[in-house]
Amino acid sequence: MYNKRVMDHFQNPRNAGDMDSPDGVGTVGNPECGDVMRLYIEVQDDIITDVRFKTFGCGAAIASSSYATEMIKGKTIEEALQYTREDISDGLGGLPAKKMHCSNLAVDALKAAVEDYRIRRNASGAGPEDKNGDCE
Ligand code: FES
């Protein structure tokens, strides 16, 4: 059902786990199946410098999440937000048509994490370089 690249990311997920002090966290559920993904981002100078994820979902969701973290790490926020589920599927060498919805989790979780990052930054009155908001 899955190609080798998908299986590799499923069995050896990159950037899986928690992050101690994330700058943004996004948690989303897939309305088609109820699976859930949480994405943590660290941002410096508008660049996503680190990323971690936890996905409670199928193999395609875990592989998509893993691949998405590789795609967005080192990118600016605006660059990362340009990625679509088709980009993820293409990068993985293709997902079965009935599994395309699984790649939505990563795209939606990134949007949620960026929104959270922007809210935190605005709430602290800090610029992108002052992620802890402790510059009084
Ligand atoms: S079946 Fe739920 S994310 Fe794949």
PDB file of C-alpha atoms and ligand atoms in Angstrom:
ATOM      1  CA  MET A   1       0.000   0.000   0.000  1.00  0.00           C
ATOM      2  CA  TYR A   2       2.830   2.430   0.900  1.00  0.00           C
ATOM      3  CA  ASN A   3       6.046   3.014  -1.008  1.00  0.00           C
ATOM      4  CA  LYS A   4       9.510   2.627   0.561  1.00  0.00           C
ATOM      5  CA  ARG A   5       9.919   6.303   1.355  1.00  0.00           C
ATOM      6  CA  VAL A   6       6.601   6.464   3.184  1.00  0.00           C
ATOM      7  CA  MET A   7       7.471   3.312   5.089  1.00  0.00           C
ATOM      8  CA  ASP A   8      10.860   4.760   6.049  1.00  0.00           C
ATOM      9  CA  HIS A   9       9.306   7.913   7.505  1.00  0.00           C
ATOM     10  CA  PHE A  10       6.623   5.841   9.212  1.00  0.00           C
ATOM     11  CA  GLN A  11       9.092   3.444  10.810  1.00  0.00           C
ATOM     12  CA  ASN A  12      11.843   6.010  11.493  1.00  0.00           C
ATOM     13  CA  PRO A  13      10.001   9.276  12.007  1.00  0.00           C
ATOM     14  CA  ARG A  14      12.196  12.395  12.019  1.00  0.00           C
ATOM     15  CA  ASN A  15      11.757  15.094  14.638  1.00  0.00           C
ATOM     16  CA  ALA A  16       9.248  13.100  16.677  1.00  0.00           C
ATOM     17  CA  GLY A  17       8.636  13.982  20.318  1.00  0.00           C
ATOM     18  CA  ASP A  18       8.098  16.963  22.587  1.00  0.00           C
ATOM     19  CA  MET A  19       9.808  20.339  22.781  1.00  0.00           C
ATOM     20  CA  ASP A  20      10.580  21.927  26.139  1.00  0.00           C
ATOM     21  CA  SER A  21      10.081  25.599  25.292  1.00  0.00           C
ATOM     22  CA  PRO A  22       8.326  25.924  21.961  1.00  0.00           C
ATOM     23  CA  ASP A  23       7.551  29.309  20.461  1.00  0.00           C
ATOM     24  CA  GLY A  24       4.357  27.945  18.964  1.00  0.00           C
ATOM     25  CA  VAL A  25       2.210  24.827  19.323  1.00  0.00           C
ATOM     26  CA  GLY A  26      -0.524  23.679  16.992  1.00  0.00           C
ATOM     27  CA  THR A  27      -2.877  20.796  17.662  1.00  0.00           C
ATOM     28  CA  VAL A  28      -5.353  19.677  15.039  1.00  0.00           C
ATOM     29  CA  GLY A  29      -7.725  16.795  14.487  1.00  0.00           C
ATOM     30  CA  ASN A  30      -8.590  15.175  11.212  1.00  0.00           C
ATOM     31  CA  PRO A  31     -12.366  15.430  10.780  1.00  0.00           C
ATOM     32  CA  GLU A  32     -12.381  12.440   8.442  1.00  0.00           C
ATOM     33  CA  CYS A  33     -10.989   9.958  10.961  1.00  0.00           C
ATOM     34  CA  GLY A  34     -10.500  11.655  14.338  1.00  0.00           C
ATOM     35  CA  ASP A  35      -6.714  11.308  14.349  1.00  0.00           C
ATOM     36  CA  VAL A  36      -4.678  14.079  15.971  1.00  0.00           C
ATOM     37  CA  MET A  37      -1.360  15.832  15.416  1.00  0.00           C
ATOM     38  CA  ARG A  38       0.537  18.267  17.629  1.00  0.00           C
ATOM     39  CA  LEU A  39       3.356  20.323  16.129  1.00  0.00           C
ATOM     40  CA  TYR A  40       5.902  22.363  18.082  1.00  0.00           C
ATOM     41  CA  ILE A  41       8.020  25.075  16.455  1.00  0.00           C
ATOM     42  CA  GLU A  42      11.000  27.121  17.577  1.00  0.00           C
ATOM     43  CA  VAL A  43      11.397  30.392  15.693  1.00  0.00           C
ATOM     44  CA  GLN A  44      14.321  32.790  15.492  1.00  0.00           C
ATOM     45  CA  ASP A  45      14.467  35.780  13.151  1.00  0.00           C
ATOM     46  CA  ASP A  46      11.329  34.538  11.415  1.00  0.00           C
ATOM     47  CA  ILE A  47      12.993  31.205  10.619  1.00  0.00           C
ATOM     48  CA  ILE A  48      11.738  27.867  11.927  1.00  0.00           C
ATOM     49  CA  THR A  49      14.914  26.663  13.608  1.00  0.00           C
ATOM     50  CA  ASP A  50      13.519  23.527  15.210  1.00  0.00           C
ATOM     51  CA  VAL A  51      10.369  21.449  15.017  1.00  0.00           C
ATOM     52  CA  ARG A  52       8.916  18.414  16.775  1.00  0.00           C
ATOM     53  CA  PHE A  53       5.696  16.505  16.350  1.00  0.00           C
ATOM     54  CA  LYS A  54       3.442  13.934  17.922  1.00  0.00           C
ATOM     55  CA  THR A  55       0.871  12.228  15.766  1.00  0.00           C
ATOM     56  CA  PHE A  56      -1.815   9.823  16.871  1.00  0.00           C
ATOM     57  CA  GLY A  57      -2.790   8.506  13.498  1.00  0.00           C
ATOM     58  CA  CYS A  58      -2.187   6.072  10.695  1.00  0.00           C
ATOM     59  CA  GLY A  59       1.076   5.316   8.939  1.00  0.00           C
ATOM     60  CA  ALA A  60       0.417   7.914   6.253  1.00  0.00           C
ATOM     61  CA  ALA A  61      -0.201  10.573   8.885  1.00  0.00           C
ATOM     62  CA  ILE A  62       3.006   9.759  10.738  1.00  0.00           C
ATOM     63  CA  ALA A  63       5.051   9.648   7.528  1.00  0.00           C
ATOM     64  CA  SER A  64       3.499  12.929   6.348  1.00  0.00           C
ATOM     65  CA  SER A  65       4.211  14.558   9.695  1.00  0.00           C
ATOM     66  CA  SER A  66       7.792  13.363   9.680  1.00  0.00           C
ATOM     67  CA  TYR A  67       8.415  14.522   6.125  1.00  0.00           C
ATOM     68  CA  ALA A  68       6.704  17.870   6.757  1.00  0.00           C
ATOM     69  CA  THR A  69       9.043  18.608   9.652  1.00  0.00           C
ATOM     70  CA  GLU A  70      12.016  18.075   7.348  1.00  0.00           C
ATOM     71  CA  MET A  71      10.458  20.393   4.787  1.00  0.00           C
ATOM     72  CA  ILE A  72       9.814  23.287   7.125  1.00  0.00           C
ATOM     73  CA  LYS A  73      12.917  23.186   9.308  1.00  0.00           C
ATOM     74  CA  GLY A  74      15.189  26.054   8.313  1.00  0.00           C
ATOM     75  CA  LYS A  75      12.500  27.799   6.273  1.00  0.00           C
ATOM     76  CA  THR A  76      10.961  31.173   6.972  1.00  0.00           C
ATOM     77  CA  ILE A  77       7.444  31.101   8.314  1.00  0.00           C
ATOM     78  CA  GLU A  78       6.064  32.412   5.043  1.00  0.00           C
ATOM     79  CA  GLU A  79       7.947  29.801   3.042  1.00  0.00           C
ATOM     80  CA  ALA A  80       6.713  27.010   5.302  1.00  0.00           C
ATOM     81  CA  LEU A  81       3.123  28.170   5.024  1.00  0.00           C
ATOM     82  CA  GLN A  82       3.271  27.777   1.247  1.00  0.00           C
ATOM     83  CA  TYR A  83       3.545  23.985   1.457  1.00  0.00           C
ATOM     84  CA  THR A  84       0.466  21.987   0.557  1.00  0.00           C
ATOM     85  CA  ARG A  85      -0.566  18.426   1.177  1.00  0.00           C
ATOM     86  CA  GLU A  86       0.343  17.736  -2.463  1.00  0.00           C
ATOM     87  CA  ASP A  87       3.904  18.903  -1.760  1.00  0.00           C
ATOM     88  CA  ILE A  88       4.084  16.447   1.127  1.00  0.00           C
ATOM     89  CA  SER A  89       2.636  13.611  -0.914  1.00  0.00           C
ATOM     90  CA  ASP A  90       4.942  14.370  -3.851  1.00  0.00           C
ATOM     91  CA  GLY A  91       7.973  14.528  -1.567  1.00  0.00           C
ATOM     92  CA  LEU A  92       7.081  11.133  -0.202  1.00  0.00           C
ATOM     93  CA  GLY A  93       6.795   9.704  -3.681  1.00  0.00           C
ATOM     94  CA  GLY A  94       3.012   9.632  -3.509  1.00  0.00           C
ATOM     95  CA  LEU A  95       0.336   8.579  -1.069  1.00  0.00           C
ATOM     96  CA  PRO A  96      -2.610   6.360  -1.948  1.00  0.00           C
ATOM     97  CA  ALA A  97      -5.575   8.512  -2.986  1.00  0.00           C
ATOM     98  CA  LYS A  98      -7.647   7.413  -0.016  1.00  0.00           C
ATOM     99  CA  LYS A  99      -4.802   8.499   2.289  1.00  0.00           C
ATOM    100  CA  MET A 100      -4.339  12.020   0.932  1.00  0.00           C
ATOM    101  CA  HIS A 101      -6.493  13.448   3.705  1.00  0.00           C
ATOM    102  CA  CYS A 102      -3.929  12.163   6.222  1.00  0.00           C
ATOM    103  CA  SER A 103      -1.388  14.689   4.952  1.00  0.00           C
ATOM    104  CA  ASN A 104      -3.767  17.505   5.900  1.00  0.00           C
ATOM    105  CA  LEU A 105      -2.782  17.072   9.526  1.00  0.00           C
ATOM    106  CA  ALA A 106       0.744  18.394   9.033  1.00  0.00           C
ATOM    107  CA  VAL A 107      -0.365  21.351   6.920  1.00  0.00           C
ATOM    108  CA  ASP A 108      -3.109  22.305   9.356  1.00  0.00           C
ATOM    109  CA  ALA A 109      -0.933  21.772  12.438  1.00  0.00           C
ATOM    110  CA  LEU A 110       1.731  24.078  11.015  1.00  0.00           C
ATOM    111  CA  LYS A 111      -0.854  26.803  10.420  1.00  0.00           C
ATOM    112  CA  ALA A 112      -2.095  26.399  13.989  1.00  0.00           C
ATOM    113  CA  ALA A 113       1.442  26.497  15.412  1.00  0.00           C
ATOM    114  CA  VAL A 114       2.255  29.671  13.479  1.00  0.00           C
ATOM    115  CA  GLU A 115      -0.964  31.273  14.674  1.00  0.00           C
ATOM    116  CA  ASP A 116      -0.047  30.339  18.250  1.00  0.00           C
ATOM    117  CA  TYR A 117       3.467  31.726  17.736  1.00  0.00           C
ATOM    118  CA  ARG A 118       2.081  35.023  16.475  1.00  0.00           C
ATOM    119  CA  ILE A 119      -0.371  35.286  19.359  1.00  0.00           C
ATOM    120  CA  ARG A 120       2.379  34.597  21.905  1.00  0.00           C
ATOM    121  CA  ARG A 121       4.706  37.100  20.288  1.00  0.00           C
ATOM    122  CA  ASN A 122       2.063  39.823  20.171  1.00  0.00           C
ATOM    123  CA  ALA A 123       0.964  39.097  23.739  1.00  0.00           C
ATOM    124  CA  SER A 124       4.508  39.468  25.019  1.00  0.00           C
ATOM    125  CA  GLY A 125       5.109  42.577  22.958  1.00  0.00           C
ATOM    126  CA  ALA A 126       8.274  40.919  21.811  1.00  0.00           C
ATOM    127  CA  GLY A 127       9.782  40.813  18.373  1.00  0.00           C
ATOM    128  CA  PRO A 128      10.772  37.547  16.762  1.00  0.00           C
ATOM    129  CA  GLU A 129      14.186  37.596  18.418  1.00  0.00           C
ATOM    130  CA  ASP A 130      12.795  37.894  21.923  1.00  0.00           C
ATOM    131  CA  LYS A 131      10.909  34.647  22.191  1.00  0.00           C
ATOM    132  CA  ASN A 132      10.780  34.673  25.968  1.00  0.00           C
ATOM    133  CA  GLY A 133       9.369  38.161  26.200  1.00  0.00           C
ATOM    134  CA  ASP A 134      11.763  39.003  28.995  1.00  0.00           C
ATOM    135  CA  CYS A 135      13.322  42.211  27.713  1.00  0.00           C
ATOM    136  CA  GLU A 136      11.924  44.885  29.978  1.00  0.00           C
TER     137      GLU A 136
HETATM  138  S1  FES B   1      -6.594   7.584   8.743  1.00  0.00           S
HETATM  139 FE1  FES B   1      -6.540   9.241  10.166  1.00  0.00          FE
HETATM  140  S2  FES B   1      -4.832  10.424   9.593  1.00  0.00           S
HETATM  141 FE2  FES B   1      -4.782   8.708   8.284  1.00  0.00          FE
END
